[in-house]
Amino acid sequence: MKVRVRFAPSPTGGLHLGGVRTVLYNYLFARHHGGDFVLRIEDTDQNRFVEGAEQYIMDCLKWCGLEPDESPLKGGPYTPYRQSERKPLYKDYAEQLIDSGYAYIAFDTPEELEKMRAEYRRDDNTNPQYDHFTRGLMRNSLTLPAETVAELVEKGTPYVVRIKMPENETVTLTDMIRGEISFDSSLVDDKVLLKADGMPTYHLAVVVDDYLMKITHAFRGEEWLPSAPVHVLLWQYMGWKEHMPQWAHLPLILKPDGNGKLSKRDGDRLGFPVFAMNWFDPKTGETTKGFREMGFLPQAFVNMLAMLGWNPGVEKELFSLDELVQIFSMERVHKGGAKFNFEKAKWFNHQYIQHTDNAVLAEMVKPYIVKELGDGNMEIGKLEKVVGLIKDRCHLLTDFWEQGHFFFATPEIKELAVIKDKWNDQKQQFFTTWQSKLELLTDWNHDALEASCNELAVECGLKKGDVMLPLRIMLVGGKYGPGVFAIAEVIGKEETIKRIKFVTR
Ligand code: GLU
């Protein structure tokens, strides 16, 4: 049977690291087995719907290079791929469950539900659920006479359909990562399957659609584990048990200190992104930073995520997407949560920056430089040389401006005192003479510049070290950067002389 997997997000906001990792593991598994990767938008909860979130999710997948084979945009054999557009088909399945006694109709109003929760508050102070115990006290098709139910429905009284969870049954499922997991059915509430507006809830829709779309493997975050017994029973009650996908519940991505799930707030607090790309929330008007805008290469981001919860079984840590496809297996995914480490994420990015061809890297860095310079006429050949000179100092694409701004704009000399403290007539003479020599230099390149500098230093009775630091500060503005002659070569004769003159005039 052809492997078919799905990523089934609800379009409610930014795409968290954990979500992208779910996409990635689905993608790798599908490609490894020559299967299909489906993107299904689970937008049945109208209250949580956020404008723009679906497009954003698709853009994130595109940026990561993890594009689905079937999606709302691409279409496919099981269209539509947006659950809101599939609304009419779920009702029949809900009715089938009612007819077979596995589900029932409930008329309770929000006030009645509230009253029940208050009245039957448990000793441990947790709210009672709508379950095998309380259902008998509520207004539903199990407690009301059939004629009353028919009458209420006839009159258009709003109702929901709930699953009738069995009492004292052990529901088991075999998880590809965790092995066999058992649940006590008595502890699970009678989840709503179909809402009063006729929309299914996630529980009904996920089972119906995984069945109709012939999904063979369902991988999702560990936070969905408590819902699993409901889903297993629904597969069984619908008579589809032999078609049930194999499950894998992926471990959580934890805060850097390992204490709990990594949240957007941790990112804000600790200064790193948790979303794949910048997310603008239309409800709050706030923008949350993403890995892309922070200057991550998508390949590095994907490689880092692959290792967050999965172990390749070898020492190596750097893998291209194709290599990951070759070696990925769900059995090597850890059971325990994976701590997120931003320094390690930056290490991955640094490695990818090192190994990216300068011409390709220059195109990636260009928007960051253009943004700072406010000038779109950046010469790409020059940028290519610059990235080659400074890439070993950069962990993020945003670092290129900080490490290389002086190639594009005359720097402010922040360390003038360092030069002036040790300034003397000899140095003044050296630099003024060198300026005139530079005016006449015909081969403007690193080696010629170095030779001319060394020669003159000897003539002036100076050591090389005496002139290098002042020269660096003149050209860069501070005590950092790549080799000074390489810098001079790139910025050119006129600019080099101008920067020296600024100090010697
Ligand atoms: N719609 C669910 C979510 O938002 C999907 C969970 C699943 O994959 O079953 O994550």
Short mmCIF file of C-alpha atoms and ligand atoms in Angstrom, two decimals:
data_model
loop_
_atom_site.label_atom_id
_atom_site.label_comp_id
_atom_site.label_asym_id
_atom_site.label_seq_id
_atom_site.Cartn_x
_atom_site.Cartn_y
_atom_site.Cartn_z
CA MET A 1 0.00 0.00 0.00
CA LYS A 2 1.34 3.43 -0.88
CA VAL A 3 2.47 5.44 2.13
CA ARG A 4 0.33 8.57 2.62
CA VAL A 5 0.96 11.00 5.44
CA ARG A 6 -0.53 14.36 6.29
CA PHE A 7 0.25 17.57 8.11
CA ALA A 8 -3.06 18.87 9.41
CA PRO A 9 -2.63 22.29 11.02
CA SER A 10 -5.37 24.54 12.27
CA PRO A 11 -4.83 28.02 10.84
CA THR A 12 -4.71 29.79 14.18
CA GLY A 13 -1.37 31.64 14.19
CA GLY A 14 2.37 31.42 13.68
CA LEU A 15 3.99 28.09 12.85
CA HIS A 16 5.92 26.94 15.91
CA LEU A 17 9.20 24.99 15.70
CA GLY A 18 7.33 21.88 16.81
CA GLY A 19 4.88 22.26 13.93
CA VAL A 20 7.66 22.58 11.39
CA ARG A 21 9.33 19.51 12.84
CA THR A 22 6.06 17.59 12.45
CA VAL A 23 6.01 18.71 8.81
CA LEU A 24 9.62 17.62 8.40
CA TYR A 25 9.19 14.13 9.86
CA ASN A 26 6.06 13.61 7.75
CA TYR A 27 7.92 14.80 4.68
CA LEU A 28 11.01 12.65 5.31
CA PHE A 29 8.93 9.57 6.00
CA ALA A 30 6.85 10.07 2.84
CA ARG A 31 9.90 10.64 0.63
CA HIS A 32 11.81 7.75 2.21
CA HIS A 33 8.97 5.39 1.35
CA GLY A 34 8.15 6.94 -2.01
CA GLY A 35 4.79 8.04 -0.63
CA ASP A 36 2.59 11.15 -0.67
CA PHE A 37 2.66 14.08 1.70
CA VAL A 38 -0.67 15.85 2.12
CA LEU A 39 -1.37 19.28 3.62
CA ARG A 40 -4.88 19.43 5.05
CA ILE A 41 -6.17 22.61 6.66
CA GLU A 42 -8.24 21.84 9.76
CA ASP A 43 -10.28 25.03 10.00
CA THR A 44 -13.50 23.75 11.55
CA ASP A 45 -13.18 25.87 14.67
CA GLN A 46 -14.45 29.21 13.38
CA ASN A 47 -13.74 30.92 16.70
CA ARG A 48 -10.04 30.23 16.44
CA PHE A 49 -9.73 31.03 12.75
CA VAL A 50 -7.12 33.70 12.03
CA GLU A 51 -7.00 35.60 8.77
CA GLY A 52 -3.80 34.98 6.83
CA ALA A 53 -2.66 31.99 8.90
CA GLU A 54 -3.26 29.44 6.13
CA GLN A 55 -1.24 31.40 3.58
CA TYR A 56 1.47 31.87 6.19
CA ILE A 57 1.68 28.10 6.83
CA MET A 58 2.02 27.44 3.11
CA ASP A 59 4.72 30.10 2.82
CA CYS A 60 6.64 28.52 5.71
CA LEU A 61 6.55 25.09 4.05
CA LYS A 62 7.77 26.67 0.85
CA TRP A 63 10.62 28.49 2.59
CA CYS A 64 11.70 25.22 4.26
CA GLY A 65 11.56 23.36 0.95
CA LEU A 66 9.02 20.92 2.38
CA GLU A 67 6.22 21.34 -0.08
CA PRO A 68 3.26 18.97 -0.04
CA ASP A 69 2.13 16.82 -2.94
CA GLU A 70 -1.53 17.60 -2.27
CA SER A 71 -2.90 20.75 -0.63
CA PRO A 72 -5.69 23.34 -0.86
CA LEU A 73 -3.53 25.21 -3.37
CA LYS A 74 -2.26 22.28 -5.40
CA GLY A 75 -5.39 20.19 -5.24
CA GLY A 76 -5.13 16.42 -5.60
CA PRO A 77 -7.32 13.33 -5.79
CA TYR A 78 -9.11 14.00 -2.48
CA THR A 79 -10.03 17.62 -2.88
CA PRO A 80 -11.10 19.81 -1.08
CA TYR A 81 -8.23 19.87 1.41
CA ARG A 82 -9.79 22.52 3.62
CA GLN A 83 -12.15 21.01 6.18
CA SER A 84 -14.55 23.97 6.19
CA GLU A 85 -15.20 23.19 2.52
CA ARG A 86 -15.93 19.55 3.37
CA LYS A 87 -18.59 20.51 5.94
CA PRO A 88 -21.57 18.74 4.29
CA LEU A 89 -19.93 15.34 4.30
CA TYR A 90 -19.37 14.94 8.05
CA LYS A 91 -23.03 15.00 9.11
CA ASP A 92 -23.79 11.58 7.57
CA TYR A 93 -20.96 10.01 9.54
CA ALA A 94 -22.21 11.57 12.75
CA GLU A 95 -25.68 10.19 12.01
CA GLN A 96 -24.23 6.75 11.32
CA LEU A 97 -22.66 6.85 14.78
CA ILE A 98 -25.96 7.91 16.38
CA ASP A 99 -27.84 5.15 14.58
CA SER A 100 -25.40 2.53 15.78
CA GLY A 101 -25.60 3.80 19.37
CA TYR A 102 -22.04 5.10 19.61
CA ALA A 103 -23.05 8.72 19.68
CA TYR A 104 -25.99 10.77 20.86
CA ILE A 105 -27.63 14.16 20.55
CA ALA A 106 -27.28 16.67 23.40
CA PHE A 107 -29.37 19.83 23.78
CA ASP A 108 -27.71 21.34 26.85
CA THR A 109 -27.25 25.07 26.76
CA PRO A 110 -23.99 26.71 27.86
CA GLU A 111 -25.74 27.72 31.12
CA GLU A 112 -26.83 24.14 31.80
CA LEU A 113 -23.30 22.91 31.20
CA GLU A 114 -21.97 25.55 33.54
CA LYS A 115 -24.49 24.57 36.21
CA MET A 116 -23.52 20.90 35.94
CA ARG A 117 -19.85 21.75 36.30
CA ALA A 118 -20.52 23.84 39.38
CA GLU A 119 -22.83 21.30 41.00
CA TYR A 120 -20.71 18.24 40.49
CA ARG A 121 -17.37 19.83 41.21
CA ARG A 122 -15.12 17.03 42.32
CA ASP A 123 -13.37 16.77 45.64
CA ASP A 124 -10.07 17.49 43.94
CA ASN A 125 -11.65 20.73 42.66
CA THR A 126 -11.36 19.73 38.99
CA ASN A 127 -14.34 20.40 36.80
CA PRO A 128 -16.57 17.42 36.14
CA GLN A 129 -16.77 16.36 32.55
CA TYR A 130 -19.67 15.45 30.35
CA ASP A 131 -19.09 11.71 30.67
CA HIS A 132 -20.56 8.33 31.58
CA PHE A 133 -21.36 9.72 35.02
CA THR A 134 -22.90 13.11 34.25
CA ARG A 135 -24.50 12.33 30.88
CA GLY A 136 -27.42 10.67 32.65
CA LEU A 137 -28.24 13.95 34.36
CA MET A 138 -28.29 16.09 31.25
CA ARG A 139 -30.73 16.85 28.42
CA ASN A 140 -29.79 14.46 25.66
CA SER A 141 -31.15 11.66 23.51
CA LEU A 142 -30.11 9.12 26.17
CA THR A 143 -32.22 10.73 28.90
CA LEU A 144 -35.16 12.27 27.00
CA PRO A 145 -37.98 10.26 25.43
CA ALA A 146 -37.57 9.70 21.69
CA GLU A 147 -40.63 11.84 20.88
CA THR A 148 -39.24 14.79 22.83
CA VAL A 149 -35.94 14.49 21.01
CA ALA A 150 -37.73 14.39 17.65
CA GLU A 151 -39.84 17.39 18.65
CA LEU A 152 -36.86 19.44 19.78
CA VAL A 153 -34.96 18.67 16.60
CA GLU A 154 -38.05 19.49 14.54
CA LYS A 155 -38.38 22.88 16.28
CA GLY A 156 -34.80 23.71 15.35
CA THR A 157 -33.44 23.54 18.92
CA PRO A 158 -29.66 23.75 18.73
CA TYR A 159 -27.90 20.47 19.52
CA VAL A 160 -24.51 18.85 19.36
CA VAL A 161 -23.56 15.23 18.71
CA ARG A 162 -21.37 13.60 21.35
CA ILE A 163 -19.48 10.33 21.34
CA LYS A 164 -20.73 7.92 23.99
CA MET A 165 -17.49 6.87 25.64
CA PRO A 166 -17.73 3.35 27.07
CA GLU A 167 -17.19 2.74 30.76
CA ASN A 168 -14.28 0.64 32.01
CA GLU A 169 -12.85 -0.27 28.67
CA THR A 170 -9.16 -0.34 27.93
CA VAL A 171 -8.41 1.36 24.64
CA THR A 172 -5.00 0.53 23.24
CA LEU A 173 -2.99 1.80 20.36
CA THR A 174 0.46 0.95 19.09
CA ASP A 175 2.56 4.02 18.64
CA MET A 176 5.61 3.76 16.36
CA ILE A 177 7.72 5.64 18.90
CA ARG A 178 6.16 4.70 22.22
CA GLY A 179 5.00 1.15 21.61
CA GLU A 180 1.71 0.01 23.07
CA ILE A 181 -0.23 2.66 25.00
CA SER A 182 -3.40 1.95 26.98
CA PHE A 183 -6.11 4.35 28.09
CA ASP A 184 -8.96 3.91 30.55
CA SER A 185 -12.09 4.89 28.63
CA SER A 186 -13.88 5.93 31.82
CA LEU A 187 -11.53 8.87 32.23
CA VAL A 188 -12.28 10.35 28.83
CA ASP A 189 -15.24 12.71 28.34
CA ASP A 190 -17.97 12.43 25.74
CA LYS A 191 -16.31 14.71 23.22
CA VAL A 192 -18.47 16.75 20.90
CA LEU A 193 -18.24 15.38 17.36
CA LEU A 194 -20.61 17.70 15.53
CA LYS A 195 -21.29 21.24 16.70
CA ALA A 196 -24.60 23.13 16.71
CA ASP A 197 -23.55 25.00 13.54
CA GLY A 198 -23.21 21.67 11.72
CA MET A 199 -19.43 21.86 11.67
CA PRO A 200 -17.58 18.78 12.84
CA THR A 201 -15.07 19.12 15.65
CA TYR A 202 -11.48 18.14 15.11
CA HIS A 203 -12.13 14.64 16.52
CA LEU A 204 -14.72 13.64 13.94
CA ALA A 205 -13.12 15.48 11.04
CA VAL A 206 -9.63 14.07 11.61
CA VAL A 207 -10.88 10.48 11.57
CA VAL A 208 -13.24 10.90 8.62
CA ASP A 209 -10.62 12.71 6.55
CA ASP A 210 -7.74 10.39 7.40
CA TYR A 211 -10.01 7.57 6.26
CA LEU A 212 -11.29 9.26 3.09
CA MET A 213 -7.83 10.51 2.14
CA LYS A 214 -6.37 7.03 2.65
CA ILE A 215 -3.80 8.20 5.18
CA THR A 216 -1.55 5.30 6.21
CA HIS A 217 0.55 6.99 8.92
CA ALA A 218 -0.47 9.84 11.22
CA PHE A 219 2.34 11.74 12.93
CA ARG A 220 1.53 14.55 15.29
CA GLY A 221 2.70 16.23 18.47
CA GLU A 222 2.61 14.46 21.81
CA GLU A 223 0.00 16.98 23.02
CA TRP A 224 -2.57 15.04 20.96
CA LEU A 225 -2.02 11.81 22.84
CA PRO A 226 -4.97 12.38 25.25
CA SER A 227 -7.30 12.56 22.22
CA ALA A 228 -6.00 9.31 20.78
CA PRO A 229 -8.48 6.97 22.58
CA VAL A 230 -11.39 8.95 21.13
CA HIS A 231 -9.92 8.59 17.67
CA VAL A 232 -9.17 4.89 18.05
CA LEU A 233 -12.77 4.27 19.13
CA LEU A 234 -14.12 6.33 16.25
CA TRP A 235 -12.13 4.25 13.76
CA GLN A 236 -13.58 1.18 15.38
CA TYR A 237 -17.17 2.50 15.63
CA MET A 238 -17.16 3.59 11.99
CA GLY A 239 -16.14 0.05 11.03
CA TRP A 240 -12.83 1.20 9.61
CA LYS A 241 -10.46 -0.30 12.17
CA GLU A 242 -8.35 -2.15 9.61
CA HIS A 243 -7.75 1.13 7.77
CA MET A 244 -6.62 3.00 10.85
CA PRO A 245 -3.27 4.73 10.22
CA GLN A 246 -0.22 3.84 12.21
CA TRP A 247 0.37 6.53 14.79
CA ALA A 248 3.44 8.27 16.04
CA HIS A 249 3.21 10.97 18.68
CA LEU A 250 6.30 13.15 18.42
CA PRO A 251 8.08 14.33 21.57
CA LEU A 252 7.70 17.91 22.71
CA ILE A 253 10.30 20.55 22.04
CA LEU A 254 11.26 21.79 25.49
CA LYS A 255 12.47 25.09 26.91
CA PRO A 256 16.29 25.40 27.01
CA ASP A 257 16.30 24.41 30.70
CA GLY A 258 14.10 21.39 29.99
CA ASN A 259 11.24 22.68 32.15
CA GLY A 260 8.16 22.33 30.00
CA LYS A 261 7.14 22.96 26.45
CA LEU A 262 8.90 25.72 24.53
CA SER A 263 6.47 28.58 24.04
CA LYS A 264 6.40 31.79 22.07
CA ARG A 265 6.79 33.62 25.36
CA ASP A 266 10.10 31.80 26.06
CA GLY A 267 11.37 33.07 22.75
CA ASP A 268 10.35 36.66 23.57
CA ARG A 269 11.91 36.35 27.01
CA LEU A 270 15.19 34.76 25.92
CA GLY A 271 15.55 36.62 22.63
CA PHE A 272 15.24 33.85 20.07
CA PRO A 273 12.55 32.98 17.55
CA VAL A 274 10.16 30.04 17.94
CA PHE A 275 8.25 30.60 14.69
CA ALA A 276 9.61 29.61 11.28
CA MET A 277 8.94 33.03 9.76
CA ASN A 278 7.79 36.42 11.03
CA TRP A 279 4.16 36.17 12.05
CA PHE A 280 1.94 39.22 12.04
CA ASP A 281 -1.06 38.61 14.26
CA PRO A 282 -3.99 40.59 12.85
CA LYS A 283 -5.82 40.32 16.18
CA THR A 284 -3.14 41.97 18.31
CA GLY A 285 -1.31 43.89 15.58
CA GLU A 286 1.94 42.38 16.87
CA THR A 287 4.69 40.80 14.81
CA THR A 288 6.60 37.85 16.24
CA LYS A 289 10.07 37.21 14.87
CA GLY A 290 10.83 34.14 12.81
CA PHE A 291 13.96 32.13 12.06
CA ARG A 292 13.93 33.32 8.47
CA GLU A 293 14.02 37.01 9.37
CA MET A 294 16.60 36.36 12.10
CA GLY A 295 18.93 35.28 9.33
CA PHE A 296 18.68 31.49 9.21
CA LEU A 297 19.23 29.53 6.04
CA PRO A 298 16.26 27.21 5.49
CA GLN A 299 18.60 24.23 5.02
CA ALA A 300 20.28 24.89 8.36
CA PHE A 301 16.94 25.38 10.08
CA VAL A 302 15.65 22.08 8.68
CA ASN A 303 18.85 20.19 9.58
CA MET A 304 18.72 21.55 13.13
CA LEU A 305 15.06 20.56 13.48
CA ALA A 306 15.70 17.06 12.18
CA MET A 307 18.16 16.50 15.01
CA LEU A 308 15.78 17.88 17.63
CA GLY A 309 14.19 14.63 18.72
CA TRP A 310 15.69 12.20 16.22
CA ASN A 311 19.02 10.43 16.28
CA PRO A 312 20.74 9.40 13.05
CA GLY A 313 22.72 6.69 14.84
CA VAL A 314 26.04 8.14 13.68
CA GLU A 315 28.31 10.93 14.93
CA LYS A 316 27.62 13.15 11.95
CA GLU A 317 25.26 16.10 12.48
CA LEU A 318 25.17 17.85 9.12
CA PHE A 319 22.79 16.31 6.62
CA SER A 320 21.26 17.63 3.44
CA LEU A 321 17.54 17.09 2.95
CA ASP A 322 18.28 14.28 0.50
CA GLU A 323 20.53 12.55 3.00
CA LEU A 324 17.86 12.90 5.67
CA VAL A 325 15.33 11.31 3.33
CA GLN A 326 17.70 8.37 2.86
CA ILE A 327 18.34 7.66 6.52
CA PHE A 328 15.24 8.86 8.35
CA SER A 329 13.25 6.34 10.36
CA MET A 330 10.48 6.89 12.89
CA GLU A 331 12.02 4.26 15.18
CA ARG A 332 14.94 6.59 15.87
CA VAL A 333 12.71 9.38 17.14
CA HIS A 334 13.11 9.82 20.90
CA LYS A 335 10.32 9.29 23.37
CA GLY A 336 11.47 12.08 25.66
CA GLY A 337 11.26 15.80 24.92
CA ALA A 338 14.11 17.56 23.15
CA LYS A 339 15.59 20.70 24.72
CA PHE A 340 15.89 23.61 22.35
CA ASN A 341 19.31 25.22 22.32
CA PHE A 342 19.59 28.47 20.36
CA GLU A 343 23.39 28.43 20.40
CA LYS A 344 23.29 25.03 18.74
CA ALA A 345 20.80 26.32 16.18
CA LYS A 346 23.24 29.13 15.38
CA TRP A 347 26.06 26.59 15.12
CA PHE A 348 24.12 24.76 12.42
CA ASN A 349 23.55 28.02 10.58
CA HIS A 350 27.22 28.92 10.84
CA GLN A 351 28.15 25.56 9.32
CA TYR A 352 25.78 26.11 6.41
CA ILE A 353 27.05 29.65 5.89
CA GLN A 354 30.62 28.28 5.71
CA HIS A 355 29.67 25.69 3.15
CA THR A 356 27.52 27.87 0.93
CA ASP A 357 29.07 29.09 -2.30
CA ASN A 358 29.91 32.82 -2.11
CA ALA A 359 27.80 33.73 -5.12
CA VAL A 360 24.75 32.01 -3.63
CA LEU A 361 25.43 33.44 -0.21
CA ALA A 362 25.77 36.96 -1.63
CA GLU A 363 22.23 36.73 -3.03
CA MET A 364 20.96 35.65 0.40
CA VAL A 365 22.80 38.40 2.26
CA LYS A 366 21.91 41.15 -0.22
CA PRO A 367 18.48 42.07 1.21
CA TYR A 368 19.98 42.53 4.68
CA ILE A 369 22.68 44.87 3.38
CA VAL A 370 20.31 46.76 1.11
CA LYS A 371 17.96 47.27 4.03
CA GLU A 372 20.72 48.87 6.11
CA LEU A 373 22.24 50.91 3.31
CA GLY A 374 18.91 51.99 1.89
CA ASP A 375 20.45 51.60 -1.55
CA GLY A 376 19.31 48.90 -3.93
CA ASN A 377 22.22 49.38 -6.34
CA MET A 378 24.43 46.97 -4.55
CA GLU A 379 27.07 45.50 -6.80
CA ILE A 380 26.74 41.75 -6.40
CA GLY A 381 30.35 41.04 -7.46
CA LYS A 382 31.61 43.16 -4.58
CA LEU A 383 29.23 41.54 -2.13
CA GLU A 384 30.45 38.14 -3.25
CA LYS A 385 34.02 39.11 -2.32
CA VAL A 386 32.85 40.55 1.00
CA VAL A 387 30.90 37.46 2.06
CA GLY A 388 33.91 35.32 1.20
CA LEU A 389 36.06 37.44 3.51
CA ILE A 390 33.76 37.55 6.51
CA LYS A 391 31.58 34.45 6.41
CA ASP A 392 33.68 32.60 8.97
CA ARG A 393 32.70 35.33 11.47
CA CYS A 394 28.96 35.13 10.82
CA HIS A 395 26.38 32.88 12.46
CA LEU A 396 23.31 34.61 11.07
CA LEU A 397 22.67 36.36 7.77
CA THR A 398 22.01 39.47 9.85
CA ASP A 399 25.61 39.32 11.15
CA PHE A 400 26.96 40.20 7.70
CA TRP A 401 26.07 43.86 8.09
CA GLU A 402 27.64 44.09 11.53
CA GLN A 403 30.79 42.32 10.37
CA GLY A 404 31.04 44.01 7.00
CA HIS A 405 29.32 47.44 7.01
CA PHE A 406 32.67 49.19 6.49
CA PHE A 407 32.93 47.64 3.03
CA PHE A 408 29.90 49.64 1.97
CA ALA A 409 29.95 52.84 3.97
CA THR A 410 32.73 54.89 5.52
CA PRO A 411 32.77 53.77 9.15
CA GLU A 412 32.67 56.02 12.13
CA ILE A 413 36.07 55.68 13.81
CA LYS A 414 35.16 54.59 17.29
CA GLU A 415 38.70 53.83 18.40
CA LEU A 416 40.49 56.97 17.28
CA ALA A 417 42.07 57.26 20.72
CA VAL A 418 43.81 53.92 20.24
CA ILE A 419 45.58 55.35 17.20
CA LYS A 420 46.21 58.80 18.64
CA ASP A 421 47.63 57.56 21.95
CA LYS A 422 50.58 56.01 20.22
CA TRP A 423 50.80 58.44 17.35
CA ASN A 424 54.19 59.96 16.58
CA ASP A 425 55.99 61.76 13.76
CA GLN A 426 57.24 58.52 12.33
CA LYS A 427 53.71 57.19 11.93
CA GLN A 428 52.47 60.49 10.56
CA GLN A 429 55.26 60.38 8.02
CA PHE A 430 54.59 56.77 7.16
CA PHE A 431 50.88 57.24 6.49
CA THR A 432 51.23 60.51 4.54
CA THR A 433 53.94 59.00 2.36
CA TRP A 434 51.99 55.82 1.87
CA GLN A 435 48.98 57.81 0.68
CA SER A 436 51.05 59.27 -2.15
CA LYS A 437 52.46 55.86 -2.98
CA LEU A 438 48.99 54.40 -3.05
CA GLU A 439 47.87 57.12 -5.48
CA LEU A 440 50.47 55.79 -7.89
CA LEU A 441 49.90 52.08 -7.24
CA THR A 442 48.76 50.49 -10.47
CA ASP A 443 47.98 46.94 -9.34
CA TRP A 444 45.36 47.54 -6.68
CA ASN A 445 45.34 44.16 -5.02
CA HIS A 446 46.10 42.52 -1.71
CA ASP A 447 49.66 41.45 -2.45
CA ALA A 448 50.73 44.73 -4.03
CA LEU A 449 49.26 46.65 -1.10
CA GLU A 450 50.97 44.45 1.43
CA ALA A 451 54.34 44.70 -0.33
CA SER A 452 54.13 48.47 -0.59
CA CYS A 453 53.18 48.80 3.07
CA ASN A 454 55.95 46.54 4.33
CA GLU A 455 58.57 48.18 2.20
CA LEU A 456 57.70 51.66 3.42
CA ALA A 457 57.47 50.56 7.05
CA VAL A 458 61.06 49.32 6.87
CA GLU A 459 62.17 52.58 5.26
CA CYS A 460 60.51 54.56 8.04
CA GLY A 461 62.10 52.36 10.71
CA LEU A 462 58.73 50.98 11.81
CA LYS A 463 57.72 47.44 12.55
CA LYS A 464 54.82 45.96 10.65
CA GLY A 465 52.90 45.71 13.91
CA ASP A 466 53.22 49.48 14.45
CA VAL A 467 51.18 50.27 11.38
CA MET A 468 48.72 47.40 11.14
CA LEU A 469 46.48 48.32 14.06
CA PRO A 470 46.15 52.01 13.13
CA LEU A 471 45.49 50.98 9.54
CA ARG A 472 42.80 48.55 10.63
CA ILE A 473 41.07 51.18 12.73
CA MET A 474 41.24 53.69 9.87
CA LEU A 475 39.62 51.24 7.46
CA VAL A 476 37.18 49.42 9.76
CA GLY A 477 36.48 51.87 12.56
CA GLY A 478 37.32 49.23 15.19
CA LYS A 479 39.69 46.39 16.03
CA TYR A 480 37.93 43.64 14.12
CA GLY A 481 37.41 42.36 10.60
CA PRO A 482 39.33 40.31 8.04
CA GLY A 483 42.83 41.15 6.74
CA VAL A 484 43.39 44.88 6.18
CA PHE A 485 44.86 44.53 2.69
CA ALA A 486 41.93 42.40 1.61
CA ILE A 487 39.63 45.14 2.89
CA ALA A 488 41.59 47.84 1.06
CA GLU A 489 41.50 45.81 -2.14
CA VAL A 490 37.70 45.58 -1.99
CA ILE A 491 36.90 49.16 -0.98
CA GLY A 492 39.26 50.53 -3.66
CA LYS A 493 41.90 53.18 -3.96
CA GLU A 494 39.86 56.31 -3.50
CA GLU A 495 38.04 55.09 -0.41
CA THR A 496 41.20 53.65 1.19
CA ILE A 497 43.07 56.92 0.77
CA LYS A 498 40.09 58.90 2.03
CA ARG A 499 39.94 56.81 5.21
CA ILE A 500 43.68 57.17 5.88
CA LYS A 501 43.50 60.92 5.25
CA PHE A 502 40.75 61.29 7.80
CA VAL A 503 43.33 60.48 10.48
CA THR A 504 46.48 62.04 9.01
CA ARG A 505 45.06 65.37 7.84
N1 GLU B 1 -5.51 20.05 13.64
C1 GLU B 1 -4.60 19.47 14.56
C2 GLU B 1 -3.56 20.54 14.90
O1 GLU B 1 -3.89 21.68 14.85
C3 GLU B 1 -3.97 18.25 13.95
C4 GLU B 1 -3.56 17.18 14.89
C5 GLU B 1 -3.34 15.88 14.12
O2 GLU B 1 -2.41 15.84 13.32
O3 GLU B 1 -4.14 14.96 14.25
O4 GLU B 1 -2.41 20.30 15.20
#
